[in-house]
Amino acid sequence: MDILDDHHSDEIDPNVKGYESAGTGTTKRKELHGTIRLDALSGTWRDNPHGAVFHVYKIDFSCDIESYPGFVLLTESKLDDDVANAKVDLYLLDKTAKSSVIPCGEVHLGSDQIKRAMRFHELLFNGLYGKLFQGSKASGVNREFLLQRDNNLLWSTSFIYLILPLEPPNMVDHDSWRINWKGIDSCVSVVEFMRNSAWLSAEQSGAKYRSSIGDSSVADCTAEGTIHLANHSLSIEKLEETVVMSIHTGRIYYVREVLVNTSAESPFDSNVNGAPSKYSSFADYFKKKYGIVLFYPEQPLLLLKQTHNPFNLLSDSEASELRRKMLSSGDLVDAKRNNHVNMPPELLVRIDIKLSALRALYLIPSLIHRLESIMLACQLRKEISYKFPMPSSLILEALTTLRCCEDFSSERLELLGDSVLKYAVSCHVFLKYPQKHEGKLSGQRQSIICNANLHKLGTNCKLQEYIRDSAFEPRRWVAPGQLSVHPVPCSHSVDTSEVPLESTYHTFDETVILGKSCDRGHRWLVSKSIADCVEAVIGAYYVGGGFVAALHTMKWLGIEAELGPCYVDKAINLASDRSCALKIDQVTALESKLGYEFSTKGLLLEAITHLTEQETGVGVDYSYERLEFLGDAVLDVLITWHLYQNHTDIDPGELTDLRSASVNNENFAQVSVRRDLYQHLQLCSESISKQITDYVTLVTDAEDSKSLQGRQCPKVLGDLFESIAGAILIDTKLNVEEVWRIFLPLLSPIVTPDNLELPPFRELNELCDCLGYFFKEHCINVKDVVFVELRLQLEDILLIGEGIGKTKKAAKGQAALYLLKGLESRGMSYDRCVLKRKKQESHDVSSGLVDMKFSVIKDKPRKKQKVSQLPCGDNGASDASIPVIAAVKAEKGGPRSSLYELCKRLQWPMPSFETTEEKSRSPMEFGQGSDKRTGFNSFTSKISLLIPDSGVMEATGEQRADKKNSQDSAALHLLYQLEKQGKVVINC
């Protein structure tokens, strides 16, 4: 049986099996790892009394809609060219800003200039992204201005640089740059003002505050068009768009308008849930809450626009889409309406920087985060140390997981790297061990390329510390000199940034949150991510530097893949000893079909000789198995590389599907038949010959490849195709370009996204997912045969598909094919483009359920209850109990999750929602208690659920402030209706 089925037991290193059994390299095991420190952002210049020399990198922003001033990035270390010349697109709500970094040589700053630059950092970055006041009466900690004294704890030598504003470029010399010391000094003066005069608590006397405002003898100049700020007086005309900071909160604003018909004596409207205010006026509010007695209460109030939190501007497909949804739902509009405040001018200090510079500062976090990511890639590139330069963009892509929500990820490179690694190791073991049969070679290869071993090699090289595994969180971004307002203290009992590789820091707990790092840089990673990163880095070096670069990377990782010419010559010499005299006609005819003439005919003879020939007693001591092992690997890498290069605009999932459809035994078997290669197979087995004959007839008579789905092909035909590829590879001395020149015409047409046909079971799964149907699967094993039954409940009929095969996969494919034909006869066919469009259109309905755990539990013993109407999918079983679901979760998505899982269990079609929106000029209240919300838009949803043999049930939910919550309300009403009618029991 082993000979006929061409099977050999794989021999895998027992050490690797041990790793696998511990979950190493799997998605189930989570591991705690640290994050590498960026060497490029370290510096020792902070306390140098003689100043320091900085490398200067000019940051420019260009946008068609808005103008942004430039900045300079100053670092002690010289940055790699990839960082120093980076170009990054930043996606805002309704526009795109293109940022560019330009190296501008060096500059020396004196110690005084450095201190002034540090004050600029401390004031603006804490004011914009943090807090300038610490402590409160409620917390029992005295309130204090953060910069009341020099705080060296805000600066670390391991993470230190300066971002400083530039003066507008000279019209004559646009490329010149000058630091805007006037703006920096304005920030310095504000810090000094706050240190000397800040109103810190209601208990302090008003004298200190009054002295900061000015002498009471100063006449009220409001009538003359002058407004008194805390540190400055300005004419009304110059106030608009002035950047200011409140002296009692440290918040930064800019002036939108002078409210000429108001004053601090105007009624105070807190607008909290519509309740009347407990303060009679603005003056009363500041006196009671902050102990501030206004010196100029008759001045008009200023309408201020508060600065907002930074967004993730790095991904157009993720961050911008989120903001567009907020805009469409009204959330962002409401936020903007509530982002204005009225303030007495004397509680504000002026910061002498342009509003445009303030807006540009909101681009900085995303830009610096991307630059840090490129630095990370450059740092790894130095570690790998290949002799030729590699694009950092490729390395960064290899380090980036899908969880980062970027417009790129490692998946495509991982797919390619997997093939490159398999090919390199296959060649190595094939050439190094000429006497080992295919089974031993496969086992040895598997022990090298398995995820457990790749994980081990990756952690040995500390690759895990480079992996980017979480989306950029702007609120946690901090600049040097800034104190984080969202700290995540380390709770892992690890004092260093690096986490020991010990079982203490491994877990299989599904509730562990992945990717989120603590302040020490520790984060949980899926164990498989490290193995995937190893493959992706190999793929990146293959793309950027070819096979030689990939081999260098493997050597750095510790993977043995030597491909010396002497080994190839040895393999050729071994094959040249074989006599081809008796079968020279077969060899010549096959060479003609291939369009290639072998230098060593014995290689082709070996490639077409089946193992059963050894039983004939004619002295044959070889077979195609070793060459088939090699050919499988070379065809895999060649086809994967072809697909990778020719389909750059498809997602990694589609690329994987294309490779699966191209690199498989069925496809290769069909090529062997259509190109008449099978006729040259040398074998001595009547049963295999009959299988081949039957399959050739099947392929010849088939109208298209779809009609061959679900039909098992003789494995020997695919093996023959692969072994010929292996023979040509050795004969050309590992010239993969020549192999591809020969095999591209044989394989053509290679599948494309437009004509991709998925396996039947996969196609059924995706089609049902799109249409909102569920099917149930039942399998029975009888000796060497598997029987599969698939039941698919439609609105009006129950479809049953049956399949039989030697494997579960084959049987499921047959059963799925039957159901697909049944659906197609009812006008429901699979079209990849249509599916994509429908999924995109329904994304707003289902996206709230992504990655949520369903709250349905197994049926519990209860009183004997019967369901009067059962879905046809349950075959009308009269003893079926009423389904029991857990208590419906109250959070967003909970009711929909429970309803969807119920439909899945009972094979009811998915419910549909119809949502209507109402807009109002005045705010409306929704919900109760802690769920109470105020908004200007309301949403009401109606849900329809078709229950087979019972008709359609409908329910309408209550008004909610957003679409998803309104759908939850409708789903909850429907669940209660189902319970009332005895179709479900909800546990309380």
Coordinates of N, CA and C in Angstrom, one line a residue, residues 86 447 573 613 627 710 775 862:
A86 N 12.2 60.6 4.3 CA 10.9 60.0 4.3 C 9.8 60.9 3.8
S447 N 11.1 19.7 10.1 CA 11.7 20.1 11.4 C 12.4 21.4 11.3
N573 N 26.3 14.1 -11.4 CA 27.2 13.0 -11.7 C 26.5 11.7 -11.3
E613 N 8.4 0.5 -10.5 CA 9.3 0.0 -11.5 C 10.4 -0.9 -10.8
L627 N 13.0 13.7 -6.7 CA 12.9 14.9 -7.6 C 11.5 15.5 -7.4
G710 N -14.4 18.5 -6.9 CA -14.9 17.3 -6.1 C -14.5 16.0 -6.6
F775 N -25.6 26.4 7.5 CA -25.8 25.0 7.2 C -25.1 24.2 8.3
R862 N -34.5 21.6 31.8 CA -35.6 22.5 32.2 C -36.9 21.6 32.2

